[in-house]
Coordinates of C-alpha atoms in Angstrom, one line a residue:
M18 CA -82.4 -194.1 183.0
L19 CA -81.6 -190.8 184.8
E20 CA -79.4 -192.2 187.0
M21 CA -77.4 -194.1 184.2
A22 CA -77.1 -190.4 182.6
I23 CA -76.0 -188.3 185.8
V24 CA -73.4 -191.0 186.9
V25 CA -71.5 -190.4 184.0
L26 CA -72.5 -187.2 182.4
K27 CA -70.3 -186.7 178.5
S28 CA -72.7 -183.7 177.3
N29 CA -74.6 -180.2 178.4
I30 CA -75.6 -177.8 176.6
G31 CA -76.1 -175.1 179.1
Y32 CA -72.6 -173.9 179.0
I33 CA -71.7 -172.8 176.0
Y34 CA -69.1 -170.2 175.3
S35 CA -68.0 -169.0 172.2
T36 CA -64.7 -168.2 171.4
R37 CA -62.9 -168.0 167.7
A38 CA -60.4 -169.9 166.0
H39 CA -57.7 -168.3 165.1
S40 CA -55.0 -170.2 162.4
S41 CA -53.4 -167.5 161.0
T42 CA -49.8 -168.2 161.1
F43 CA -47.0 -166.6 161.1
H44 CA -42.7 -165.8 161.0
A45 CA -40.4 -164.2 163.6
S46 CA -39.1 -161.2 161.8
Y47 CA -35.7 -160.1 163.0
R48 CA -34.9 -156.7 162.7
H49 CA -33.2 -155.7 165.8
T50 CA -30.3 -156.9 167.4
K51 CA -31.1 -156.5 171.6
T52 CA -30.9 -160.3 172.9
I53 CA -33.5 -161.5 174.9
I54 CA -32.2 -163.4 178.3
F55 CA -35.5 -165.5 180.0
P56 CA -34.0 -165.1 183.5
S57 CA -34.6 -167.4 186.1
K58 CA -35.3 -167.0 189.6
G59 CA -31.5 -168.8 190.0
P60 CA -28.2 -166.4 189.5
E61 CA -27.6 -166.4 186.0
M62 CA -24.6 -167.8 184.2
S63 CA -22.0 -166.0 182.1
S64 CA -20.8 -168.0 178.9
S65 CA -17.4 -168.7 181.0
Q66 CA -18.9 -170.6 183.3
S67 CA -20.3 -173.2 180.5
L68 CA -19.0 -173.6 177.3
P69 CA -22.0 -174.0 174.5
E70 CA -22.7 -177.3 172.8
A71 CA -23.7 -177.2 170.0
C72 CA -26.7 -179.7 169.1
D73 CA -30.0 -180.7 167.0
V74 CA -32.9 -180.4 169.4
V75 CA -33.5 -179.2 173.0
I76 CA -36.3 -180.4 174.5
V77 CA -38.1 -178.6 177.9
G78 CA -39.4 -181.6 180.0
A79 CA -39.0 -185.4 179.5
G80 CA -43.2 -185.7 180.2
P81 CA -45.0 -187.4 177.4
A82 CA -45.1 -184.6 174.8
G83 CA -41.4 -184.1 175.5
L84 CA -40.5 -188.2 175.1
A85 CA -43.1 -188.6 172.4
T86 CA -41.5 -186.2 170.3
A87 CA -37.7 -187.6 171.3
L88 CA -39.2 -190.6 170.2
L89 CA -40.6 -189.5 166.8
L90 CA -37.8 -187.2 165.8
A91 CA -35.1 -190.1 165.9
Q92 CA -36.6 -191.9 164.1
Q93 CA -36.9 -190.2 161.1
Q94 CA -34.2 -190.6 158.7
S95 CA -34.5 -187.6 156.3
P96 CA -32.8 -185.5 157.6
R97 CA -32.2 -187.2 160.6
W98 CA -31.7 -186.0 164.4
E99 CA -28.6 -186.9 165.4
R100 CA -27.9 -185.0 168.6
I101 CA -31.6 -184.7 170.9
V102 CA -31.5 -183.6 174.4
L103 CA -34.3 -184.0 176.5
L104 CA -33.8 -181.4 179.8
E105 CA -36.3 -182.9 182.7
K106 CA -36.6 -181.2 186.6
R107 CA -37.7 -184.9 187.8
P108 CA -34.8 -186.5 189.6
S109 CA -36.2 -189.6 187.6
I110 CA -38.5 -190.8 184.6
D111 CA -41.1 -191.8 186.9
A112 CA -41.1 -190.0 189.3
E113 CA -44.2 -187.6 190.5
E114 CA -45.6 -186.4 193.5
A115 CA -47.8 -188.9 195.3
D116 CA -50.7 -186.5 196.0
K117 CA -50.5 -186.0 192.2
S118 CA -50.5 -189.3 190.4
Y119 CA -52.4 -189.2 187.7
T120 CA -53.4 -191.8 185.7
Y121 CA -54.7 -191.6 181.8
M122 CA -56.9 -193.1 179.5
I123 CA -55.3 -193.8 176.0
D124 CA -57.9 -193.9 173.4
G125 CA -57.5 -193.8 169.5
R126 CA -55.8 -190.6 169.1
G127 CA -53.1 -191.4 171.9
F128 CA -52.7 -195.2 169.7
S129 CA -52.1 -193.0 166.6
L130 CA -48.8 -191.8 168.1
T131 CA -48.2 -195.4 170.0
D132 CA -48.8 -196.3 166.9
S133 CA -46.4 -194.8 164.9
A134 CA -43.5 -195.0 167.3
G135 CA -43.5 -198.8 167.9
V136 CA -44.4 -199.3 171.6
T137 CA -48.4 -199.7 171.8
K138 CA -48.0 -203.3 173.0
A139 CA -46.0 -201.6 176.1
V140 CA -49.0 -199.2 176.4
E141 CA -51.3 -202.3 176.3
A142 CA -48.8 -205.1 178.6
A143 CA -49.0 -202.0 181.3
G144 CA -52.1 -200.7 181.5
V145 CA -56.3 -202.4 181.6
I146 CA -57.8 -202.6 178.0
C147 CA -61.3 -201.5 178.6
S148 CA -63.7 -201.9 175.8
G149 CA -66.9 -200.4 177.1
L150 CA -67.4 -198.5 180.4
S151 CA -68.4 -200.5 183.5
I152 CA -68.5 -198.5 187.1
S153 CA -68.2 -200.2 190.1
R154 CA -70.2 -198.4 192.8
V155 CA -69.8 -198.9 197.1
Y156 CA -72.6 -197.2 198.7
P157 CA -72.6 -195.5 202.6
D158 CA -75.0 -199.4 203.6
G159 CA -72.5 -201.4 201.9
T160 CA -74.4 -202.1 198.6
Y161 CA -72.6 -202.7 196.0
S162 CA -72.6 -202.7 192.2
E163 CA -71.9 -203.5 189.0
R164 CA -73.2 -201.3 185.8
R165 CA -72.3 -201.4 182.8
F166 CA -73.1 -198.5 180.5
N167 CA -73.3 -197.5 176.5
F168 CA -71.7 -194.2 176.6
K169 CA -68.7 -195.5 175.3
D170 CA -68.0 -196.6 171.6
S171 CA -67.1 -200.3 172.2
S172 CA -65.9 -200.9 168.8
R173 CA -62.9 -198.2 170.3
A174 CA -60.8 -200.2 173.4
S175 CA -59.1 -197.7 175.5
V176 CA -55.9 -197.9 177.9
W177 CA -56.4 -197.1 181.4
L178 CA -52.6 -197.2 183.3
P179 CA -50.9 -195.0 185.5
R180 CA -48.7 -191.8 184.2
R181 CA -45.0 -193.3 185.1
A182 CA -45.8 -196.6 183.4
F183 CA -46.9 -194.8 179.9
L184 CA -43.3 -192.8 180.1
R185 CA -42.0 -195.8 180.7
A186 CA -43.7 -197.4 177.7
L187 CA -42.5 -194.3 175.8
H188 CA -39.0 -194.2 176.6
S189 CA -38.3 -198.3 175.9
G190 CA -38.8 -196.6 172.3
L191 CA -35.5 -194.6 172.7
A192 CA -33.5 -197.4 174.3
E193 CA -31.3 -197.8 171.0
A194 CA -31.4 -194.0 170.4
E195 CA -29.7 -194.2 173.0
Q196 CA -27.1 -196.1 173.2
Q197 CA -26.9 -194.9 170.1
G198 CA -25.4 -191.4 171.5
R199 CA -27.9 -190.3 169.7
V200 CA -30.8 -188.8 172.4
R201 CA -29.6 -188.1 175.6
I202 CA -31.6 -187.1 178.5
M203 CA -30.8 -185.2 181.9
Y204 CA -32.8 -185.5 185.0
D205 CA -32.4 -183.2 188.3
A206 CA -31.9 -180.3 185.0
K207 CA -33.2 -176.8 185.6
V208 CA -33.5 -174.6 182.7
T209 CA -32.0 -171.2 184.1
N210 CA -31.9 -169.2 180.8
I211 CA -33.2 -169.1 177.7
E212 CA -31.5 -166.4 175.3
L213 CA -32.7 -165.5 171.7
A214 CA -30.8 -163.9 170.0
A215 CA -31.1 -161.6 165.4
P216 CA -28.9 -163.2 163.4
G217 CA -25.7 -161.7 162.8
R218 CA -25.1 -160.4 166.4
G219 CA -25.4 -164.0 168.3
H220 CA -24.6 -164.8 172.1
A221 CA -21.8 -164.0 174.0
S222 CA -22.6 -167.6 174.9
A223 CA -23.8 -169.2 171.2
A224 CA -21.7 -167.6 168.5
V225 CA -23.4 -168.8 165.7
L226 CA -27.0 -170.4 167.5
P227 CA -29.7 -167.6 167.9
I228 CA -30.9 -170.3 170.4
A229 CA -29.1 -170.8 173.7
V230 CA -30.5 -173.3 176.6
H231 CA -28.4 -172.6 179.7
V232 CA -29.0 -175.6 182.2
R233 CA -27.8 -176.0 185.8
E234 CA -27.8 -179.7 187.1
A235 CA -29.2 -180.1 190.8
G236 CA -27.2 -183.3 191.7
G237 CA -23.4 -183.5 191.7
A238 CA -21.1 -180.9 191.4
G239 CA -24.3 -178.8 190.3
R240 CA -22.7 -178.3 186.7
E241 CA -24.1 -175.4 184.6
L242 CA -24.3 -176.1 181.4
C243 CA -25.0 -174.3 177.8
F244 CA -27.1 -176.3 175.0
T245 CA -27.3 -174.3 170.9
P246 CA -29.9 -176.4 169.1
R247 CA -31.5 -175.7 165.9
L248 CA -34.9 -176.6 167.8
L249 CA -35.8 -175.7 171.3
V250 CA -39.2 -177.9 172.0
G251 CA -41.3 -176.8 174.6
A252 CA -42.5 -179.1 176.3
D253 CA -42.7 -178.2 179.8
G254 CA -46.7 -178.0 180.6
A255 CA -48.7 -175.0 181.0
A256 CA -46.4 -173.0 182.8
S257 CA -44.3 -173.3 180.2
E258 CA -40.0 -171.7 180.7
V259 CA -40.1 -171.9 176.9
R260 CA -43.1 -170.1 176.5
Q261 CA -42.5 -167.2 178.4
A262 CA -39.3 -166.7 177.3
L263 CA -41.0 -166.4 173.6
E264 CA -43.5 -163.7 175.1
L265 CA -40.5 -161.5 176.8
W266 CA -38.9 -162.0 173.1
A267 CA -41.9 -161.4 170.8
P268 CA -41.8 -157.3 171.2
T269 CA -38.4 -157.3 170.1
A270 CA -39.8 -159.3 166.8
G271 CA -42.6 -156.6 166.0
L272 CA -45.1 -159.4 167.4
P273 CA -47.8 -157.7 168.9
E274 CA -48.0 -158.0 172.2
G275 CA -50.1 -161.1 173.7
T276 CA -48.6 -163.0 170.8
F277 CA -47.9 -165.6 173.2
S278 CA -50.5 -165.6 175.5
P279 CA -52.7 -167.9 176.5
V280 CA -56.8 -167.6 175.6
V281 CA -58.2 -168.8 178.9
L282 CA -61.9 -169.0 178.6
D283 CA -64.0 -170.8 181.8
S284 CA -66.1 -173.8 182.8
P285 CA -68.1 -175.0 185.5
S286 CA -65.0 -177.8 186.8
A287 CA -62.4 -174.8 186.8
G288 CA -61.1 -174.4 190.2
L289 CA -62.1 -178.0 192.3
R290 CA -59.6 -178.8 194.0
Y291 CA -58.2 -182.6 193.7
K292 CA -56.0 -184.9 195.9
V293 CA -54.6 -188.3 195.5
L294 CA -55.0 -190.6 198.4
N295 CA -53.0 -193.8 198.2
L296 CA -54.3 -196.7 199.4
P297 CA -53.7 -200.6 199.5
P298 CA -53.8 -203.1 197.1
N299 CA -57.1 -203.8 196.0
P300 CA -59.0 -202.4 199.1
P301 CA -61.3 -203.7 201.3
F302 CA -64.6 -202.1 202.1
R303 CA -67.4 -203.5 204.5
T304 CA -70.6 -204.7 202.7
K305 CA -74.0 -206.1 203.1
Q306 CA -74.1 -209.8 202.2
Q307 CA -77.4 -209.6 200.6
P308 CA -77.6 -207.7 197.3
P309 CA -79.9 -204.9 196.7
Q310 CA -83.3 -206.6 196.6
Q311 CA -83.7 -204.5 192.9
Q312 CA -81.0 -206.7 191.4
K313 CA -81.6 -209.8 189.6
K314 CA -81.1 -213.3 190.7
K315 CA -78.6 -214.5 189.4
E316 CA -76.6 -211.2 190.2
Q317 CA -77.1 -211.8 193.9
Q318 CA -75.5 -215.3 193.5
Q319 CA -72.9 -214.1 191.6
E320 CA -72.5 -210.9 194.4
Q321 CA -72.9 -213.8 197.0
A322 CA -70.3 -216.1 195.8
T323 CA -67.5 -213.0 195.6
V324 CA -68.4 -212.2 199.1
S325 CA -66.4 -213.7 202.4
A326 CA -67.0 -215.1 205.2
G327 CA -68.6 -212.6 207.8
G328 CA -71.2 -213.0 210.8
S329 CA -74.6 -212.2 209.9
G330 CA -75.0 -208.5 209.0
S331 CA -72.3 -207.8 207.1
S332 CA -68.6 -208.8 205.6
H333 CA -66.2 -207.7 203.5
R334 CA -65.0 -208.0 200.1
V335 CA -62.1 -205.6 197.7
L336 CA -62.4 -203.3 195.3
P337 CA -59.8 -205.0 192.0
N338 CA -57.5 -203.1 190.6
S339 CA -57.9 -203.8 187.7
Q340 CA -61.8 -202.0 188.2
L341 CA -63.4 -198.2 187.7
A342 CA -65.1 -197.8 191.3
S343 CA -66.5 -195.1 192.5
V344 CA -67.0 -195.1 197.0
A345 CA -69.7 -192.9 198.0
G346 CA -70.5 -191.2 201.0
I347 CA -73.1 -190.7 203.5
K348 CA -75.9 -188.0 202.1
A349 CA -74.3 -184.6 203.3
P350 CA -75.2 -180.9 202.9
R351 CA -73.0 -179.8 199.9
Q352 CA -69.9 -178.7 201.7
R353 CA -68.8 -181.6 203.3
A354 CA -70.6 -184.3 200.5
M355 CA -67.6 -186.4 198.4
Q356 CA -67.0 -189.3 197.1
L357 CA -63.9 -191.1 196.7
G358 CA -63.5 -191.9 192.5
M359 CA -60.6 -195.2 191.7
L360 CA -59.1 -195.9 188.4
P361 CA -58.5 -198.9 187.4
F362 CA -54.5 -200.6 187.4
R363 CA -53.4 -203.5 185.7
D364 CA -50.9 -204.5 188.6
P365 CA -52.8 -206.2 191.3
S366 CA -50.1 -205.7 193.6
S367 CA -49.8 -201.9 193.2
P368 CA -50.9 -199.6 196.0
R369 CA -54.4 -198.7 194.9
T370 CA -55.2 -194.5 194.8
A371 CA -58.6 -192.8 195.6
N372 CA -59.5 -189.2 194.2
V373 CA -60.9 -186.9 195.8
I374 CA -62.3 -184.0 194.3
A375 CA -64.2 -180.5 195.4
P376 CA -64.8 -177.2 195.6
S377 CA -62.5 -175.0 197.5
D378 CA -64.9 -174.4 200.2
H379 CA -65.3 -178.2 201.0
V380 CA -64.6 -179.1 204.5
F381 CA -61.8 -181.4 203.3
W382 CA -59.4 -179.0 202.2
T383 CA -59.6 -177.3 206.8
L384 CA -58.5 -180.6 208.0
D385 CA -55.1 -180.3 208.0
T386 CA -53.9 -183.1 210.7
G387 CA -54.5 -187.0 210.3
E388 CA -56.3 -187.5 213.7
K389 CA -59.0 -184.8 211.6
L390 CA -59.1 -186.3 208.5
G391 CA -59.1 -189.6 209.9
A392 CA -62.2 -188.6 211.9
F393 CA -63.7 -187.1 208.9
L394 CA -63.4 -190.1 207.3
Q395 CA -64.6 -192.4 209.8
A396 CA -66.1 -191.5 213.0
S397 CA -68.1 -192.8 215.5
L398 CA -70.8 -190.0 215.0
L399 CA -69.9 -188.2 211.5
E400 CA -68.1 -191.1 209.5
S401 CA -68.5 -190.0 205.6
F402 CA -67.5 -194.0 204.6
P403 CA -69.0 -196.0 207.4
Q404 CA -68.5 -198.8 204.5
L405 CA -64.8 -198.2 204.5
D406 CA -62.2 -199.8 207.4
V407 CA -60.1 -196.5 207.7
S408 CA -57.7 -198.2 210.0
A409 CA -56.7 -201.3 207.7
L410 CA -56.9 -198.6 204.6
F411 CA -54.0 -195.9 206.8
N412 CA -52.1 -196.1 209.4
E413 CA -51.0 -192.6 211.5
Q414 CA -48.2 -192.4 209.3
Q415 CA -50.0 -192.5 206.0
L416 CA -53.1 -190.3 207.4
E417 CA -50.8 -187.2 208.5
A418 CA -48.8 -187.1 205.3
A419 CA -52.5 -187.1 202.9
A420 CA -53.1 -184.4 205.4
K421 CA -50.4 -182.5 204.8
S422 CA -50.4 -182.8 200.8
R423 CA -51.7 -180.3 199.1
G424 CA -53.2 -181.9 196.4
G425 CA -54.4 -179.4 193.4
S426 CA -56.8 -177.9 191.2
F427 CA -58.3 -177.7 187.8
P428 CA -57.3 -175.2 185.8
R429 CA -59.2 -172.9 183.5
P430 CA -59.8 -173.8 179.6
Q431 CA -57.1 -172.0 178.1
Y432 CA -55.3 -172.1 174.2
M433 CA -52.4 -170.7 172.4
R434 CA -53.4 -168.5 168.6
H435 CA -49.1 -169.2 168.3
F436 CA -47.2 -171.6 169.8
I437 CA -44.5 -171.0 166.8
A438 CA -41.2 -169.2 165.9
V439 CA -38.9 -169.4 162.6
L440 CA -35.8 -168.0 163.7
P441 CA -32.8 -167.2 160.2
Y442 CA -29.5 -167.4 161.0
T443 CA -26.0 -167.2 158.4
P444 CA -23.8 -170.1 159.7
R445 CA -19.7 -168.5 158.8
D446 CA -17.7 -170.8 156.2
S447 CA -15.8 -171.5 159.7
D448 CA -18.3 -173.8 160.9
Q449 CA -18.4 -176.8 159.0
Q450 CA -20.1 -178.7 162.2
F451 CA -23.1 -177.3 161.4
A452 CA -22.7 -176.9 157.5
A453 CA -25.5 -180.3 157.1
A454 CA -28.2 -178.9 159.5
A455 CA -27.9 -175.5 157.4
A456 CA -28.6 -177.0 154.2
A457 CA -31.2 -179.4 156.1
A458 CA -33.1 -176.8 157.7
S459 CA -32.2 -174.0 154.6
S460 CA -30.4 -171.4 157.3
S461 CA -33.3 -171.8 160.0
C462 CA -33.6 -172.2 163.5
G463 CA -37.1 -172.5 165.5
V464 CA -38.9 -172.1 168.4
V465 CA -42.1 -174.8 169.1
L466 CA -44.8 -175.8 172.3
L467 CA -46.2 -178.7 172.4
G468 CA -49.0 -180.3 175.1
D469 CA -50.1 -178.6 177.8
A470 CA -47.6 -175.6 176.5
I471 CA -50.5 -175.2 174.5
H472 CA -53.9 -176.4 175.8
C473 CA -54.6 -177.2 179.1
F474 CA -58.1 -177.9 180.4
P475 CA -59.5 -179.6 183.6
P476 CA -59.0 -183.8 182.9
D477 CA -63.1 -183.3 182.1
L478 CA -63.0 -186.0 179.4
G479 CA -59.6 -187.3 179.6
Q480 CA -58.5 -185.3 176.7
G481 CA -54.7 -184.0 177.9
V482 CA -52.7 -186.8 177.0
N483 CA -54.0 -187.7 174.0
S484 CA -54.2 -184.0 172.5
A485 CA -50.6 -184.2 173.1
M486 CA -49.9 -187.5 171.3
Q487 CA -51.5 -185.8 168.5
D488 CA -49.4 -182.6 168.7
V489 CA -46.7 -184.7 168.5
M490 CA -47.6 -186.6 165.4
E491 CA -48.7 -183.7 163.9
F492 CA -45.6 -181.6 164.2
A493 CA -43.7 -184.9 163.2
K494 CA -45.7 -184.9 159.8
A495 CA -45.2 -181.2 159.0
L496 CA -41.1 -182.0 159.7
H497 CA -41.3 -185.1 157.0
A498 CA -44.1 -182.8 154.8
A499 CA -41.0 -179.7 154.5
D500 CA -38.3 -182.0 154.7
G501 CA -37.2 -180.9 157.7
N502 CA -36.9 -177.5 156.7
L503 CA -38.0 -175.2 159.7
A504 CA -39.4 -172.0 157.7
R505 CA -41.9 -174.2 156.2
A506 CA -42.5 -177.1 158.4
L507 CA -43.1 -174.4 162.0
P508 CA -46.0 -172.9 160.3
L509 CA -47.7 -176.2 158.8
Y510 CA -47.7 -177.3 162.3
E511 CA -49.3 -174.2 163.9
G512 CA -52.2 -173.5 160.8
R513 CA -53.3 -177.4 161.8
R514 CA -52.7 -177.7 165.6
A515 CA -54.1 -173.7 166.4
P516 CA -57.6 -174.9 165.1
E517 CA -57.9 -177.8 167.3
A518 CA -56.1 -176.2 170.3
A519 CA -59.1 -173.3 170.6
A520 CA -61.9 -176.0 169.7
L521 CA -60.6 -178.0 171.9
A522 CA -60.9 -175.5 174.5
E523 CA -64.1 -174.7 173.8
I524 CA -65.2 -178.2 174.1
M525 CA -63.6 -178.7 177.7
T526 CA -66.2 -176.0 178.6
F527 CA -69.3 -177.9 178.1
G528 CA -68.3 -180.8 177.1
A529 CA -68.4 -183.2 180.7
P530 CA -68.6 -179.6 183.7
Y531 CA -70.5 -181.3 186.3
Q532 CA -69.2 -184.4 186.8
Y533 CA -68.1 -184.1 189.7
S534 CA -71.4 -183.5 191.7
Q535 CA -70.5 -180.0 192.6
D536 CA -73.9 -178.8 191.7
K537 CA -76.5 -181.2 192.3
I538 CA -79.3 -179.2 190.2
Q539 CA -77.2 -178.8 187.1
L540 CA -75.7 -182.2 187.3
T541 CA -79.8 -183.3 187.3
L542 CA -79.9 -181.1 184.3
C543 CA -76.9 -182.7 182.5
G544 CA -78.3 -185.7 182.6
L545 CA -81.9 -185.3 181.0
N546 CA -79.6 -183.5 178.9
V547 CA -77.7 -186.8 178.0
I548 CA -81.0 -188.6 178.0
L549 CA -82.4 -186.3 176.0
R550 CA -79.3 -186.1 172.9
M551 CA -79.1 -190.1 173.4
F552 CA -82.9 -190.1 172.3
L553 CA -83.3 -187.4 168.8
H554 CA -79.7 -189.4 167.9
R555 CA -81.4 -192.6 167.7
L556 CA -84.6 -190.8 166.3
A557 CA -83.1 -189.0 163.5
P558 CA -79.0 -190.0 163.6
K559 CA -78.5 -187.6 160.5
V560 CA -80.0 -184.8 162.5
F561 CA -78.5 -185.3 166.2
S562 CA -75.5 -186.1 166.4
Q563 CA -73.7 -188.6 169.1
Q564 CA -73.4 -186.9 172.7
T565 CA -69.5 -185.0 173.5
F566 CA -68.4 -187.9 175.2
V567 CA -69.0 -190.7 172.3
L568 CA -68.2 -187.8 169.2
I569 CA -64.3 -187.7 171.6
Q570 CA -63.3 -191.1 171.4
Q571 CA -63.5 -191.0 167.4
A572 CA -60.3 -190.4 166.7
E573 CA -60.5 -189.8 162.8
M574 CA -62.4 -187.0 164.1
S575 CA -61.1 -183.4 164.2
Y576 CA -61.4 -181.4 167.7
A577 CA -62.8 -178.4 165.2
Q578 CA -65.9 -181.2 164.1
I579 CA -66.9 -182.5 167.1
R580 CA -67.7 -178.6 168.1
D581 CA -69.7 -178.2 165.9
Q582 CA -71.4 -180.9 165.3
V583 CA -72.2 -180.6 169.4
H584 CA -73.5 -177.2 168.5
A585 CA -75.8 -177.9 165.7
T586 CA -77.5 -179.7 167.5
T587 CA -78.2 -177.5 170.4
R588 CA -79.1 -175.5 168.1
R589 CA -81.5 -178.1 166.1
I590 CA -82.9 -179.2 169.6
W591 CA -83.9 -175.5 170.4
A592 CA -85.1 -175.1 166.8
L593 CA -87.0 -178.4 167.7
V594 CA -88.6 -176.9 170.8
G595 CA -89.4 -173.1 169.6
A596 CA -91.6 -175.7 166.7
L597 CA -92.9 -177.2 170.2
A598 CA -93.9 -174.5 171.1
V599 CA -95.3 -172.3 168.0
A600 CA -97.5 -175.7 167.3
L601 CA -98.6 -176.2 171.1
G602 CA -99.2 -171.7 171.4
A603 CA -101.2 -172.5 168.0
L604 CA -102.9 -175.6 169.3
A605 CA -104.1 -173.8 172.5
V606 CA -105.6 -170.8 170.8
K607 CA -107.6 -173.4 168.2
F608 CA -109.8 -175.0 171.1
A609 CA -109.5 -171.3 172.5
L610 CA -111.6 -169.7 169.6
A611 CA -113.6 -173.3 169.6
A612 CA -115.0 -173.1 172.7
G613 CA -115.7 -169.1 172.3
T614 CA -117.6 -170.0 168.6
G615 CA -119.6 -173.3 171.0
T616 CA -120.3 -170.9 173.8
L617 CA -121.4 -168.0 171.8
A618 CA -123.9 -170.8 169.9
V619 CA -125.8 -172.3 172.8
A620 CA -125.9 -168.8 174.2

């Protein structure tokens, strides 16, 4: 039972950090006439280099949040968003760094958006549908086991799929709008300047609307363009350029310093480094012909039936792409011990990826050549993974590329308290092209952030993409409720999502931070905590909540409700411990007094 809890750790009561949820909203007040320019690293563009192009929406970032926003806006009928421009710095919709290729688990929160957008079938067709949690594990001696755990709510199926597959599914919903010319995606597009100006003053490059976005195309002739949208959406990640522009603009609007700065928390998993190793499809490994003796006879027969023919000592089998798997390394000191995690892929012919997650002082990060990496993975004396045939998984060029790749690191949990700005403006009578837009928006423009731009954290509970999809859904609902009036819709959206962003970031400080085995003692304690919460919930389900991982899958619950339930259960556990301690103390005193009385009577 303890091993089960440790392998799939999903809760922890020992690391709870207190944060405050801020749900206040604000309207940007324009009392200044100075134009704020967000400079890029490149040279500035003058107004003579590009004529401003009016549009309804500019979305910076064509990742999951950006594509989902374009998809829902394109589907809205009242008001109708006719000109939507997405700016993506990558060369294509599915381009990604090989050592940072992500796999998403889309749960009920993510499906709320795909259902609304009509792309759920495309998502399911591209991924592995999982109604439970089953993990295949390969041990250093070649022992193979497959276990199913009860941590996951089997009534709520999830879908595992690569990031590029999810982007393609979202993009498929934009096909008609792109053909109609209502949606335009620009790749290799670098945002160079973002101008936010006061009403009545305008820009040299944007005579009417108070927002101007300058862009340089990387390919071809390197054109420089300028867009003047009614709505600017920042879906450009944790290092959002749109957010940086808001930070520079805020003081001129009379807003306090730090209004658009994130609140940063801490987590035991923050700072862990990761790298993705690319493997061939269905990677092979060495295994014993005889499975562990503790497994049932039926399981032994099934295991033997799937093992390829081999010698008397060992043989080979494969890890199918569709299986969630873990390959354990040999027992070693903390700075050398490691394991490989493999998330499921639907395509059996697709190259497999293995995730390496380890502390920054791990020896793995010193392996800067292919020769060193190959020796670490499987050398004659110090092999870390004797069950793997490294020569069958990598050639020399692949090992060298893997050693040279940078990988990444898990961020500290953080969230934004404010992430919208309403920019009023008064169109001139001669600006006929903006008459309808002004009527729909009540003479307001706006800036809004979504997804990682307002909350980011380690991937402990798989909520990054799912919470981003919820952001987009709530934004679309706010627009609909306000009939497209940005002055009402943006504060409504912020008021709903700001408390959720704060709660989600806090959940990440205690949800499952030790699942990466960076601290064996804490991992064991957290496993015991999981068992305790499971037992107490079964004993008194109305008093003690389920563990964090199960609660997080219940899409009908808000993140604030989940956080509050977990904290309430923690308080009740400590109250129970205190009551037991008092009872045991009273019992000890009673026995001591009884023993003393008996001694006196004998005397």
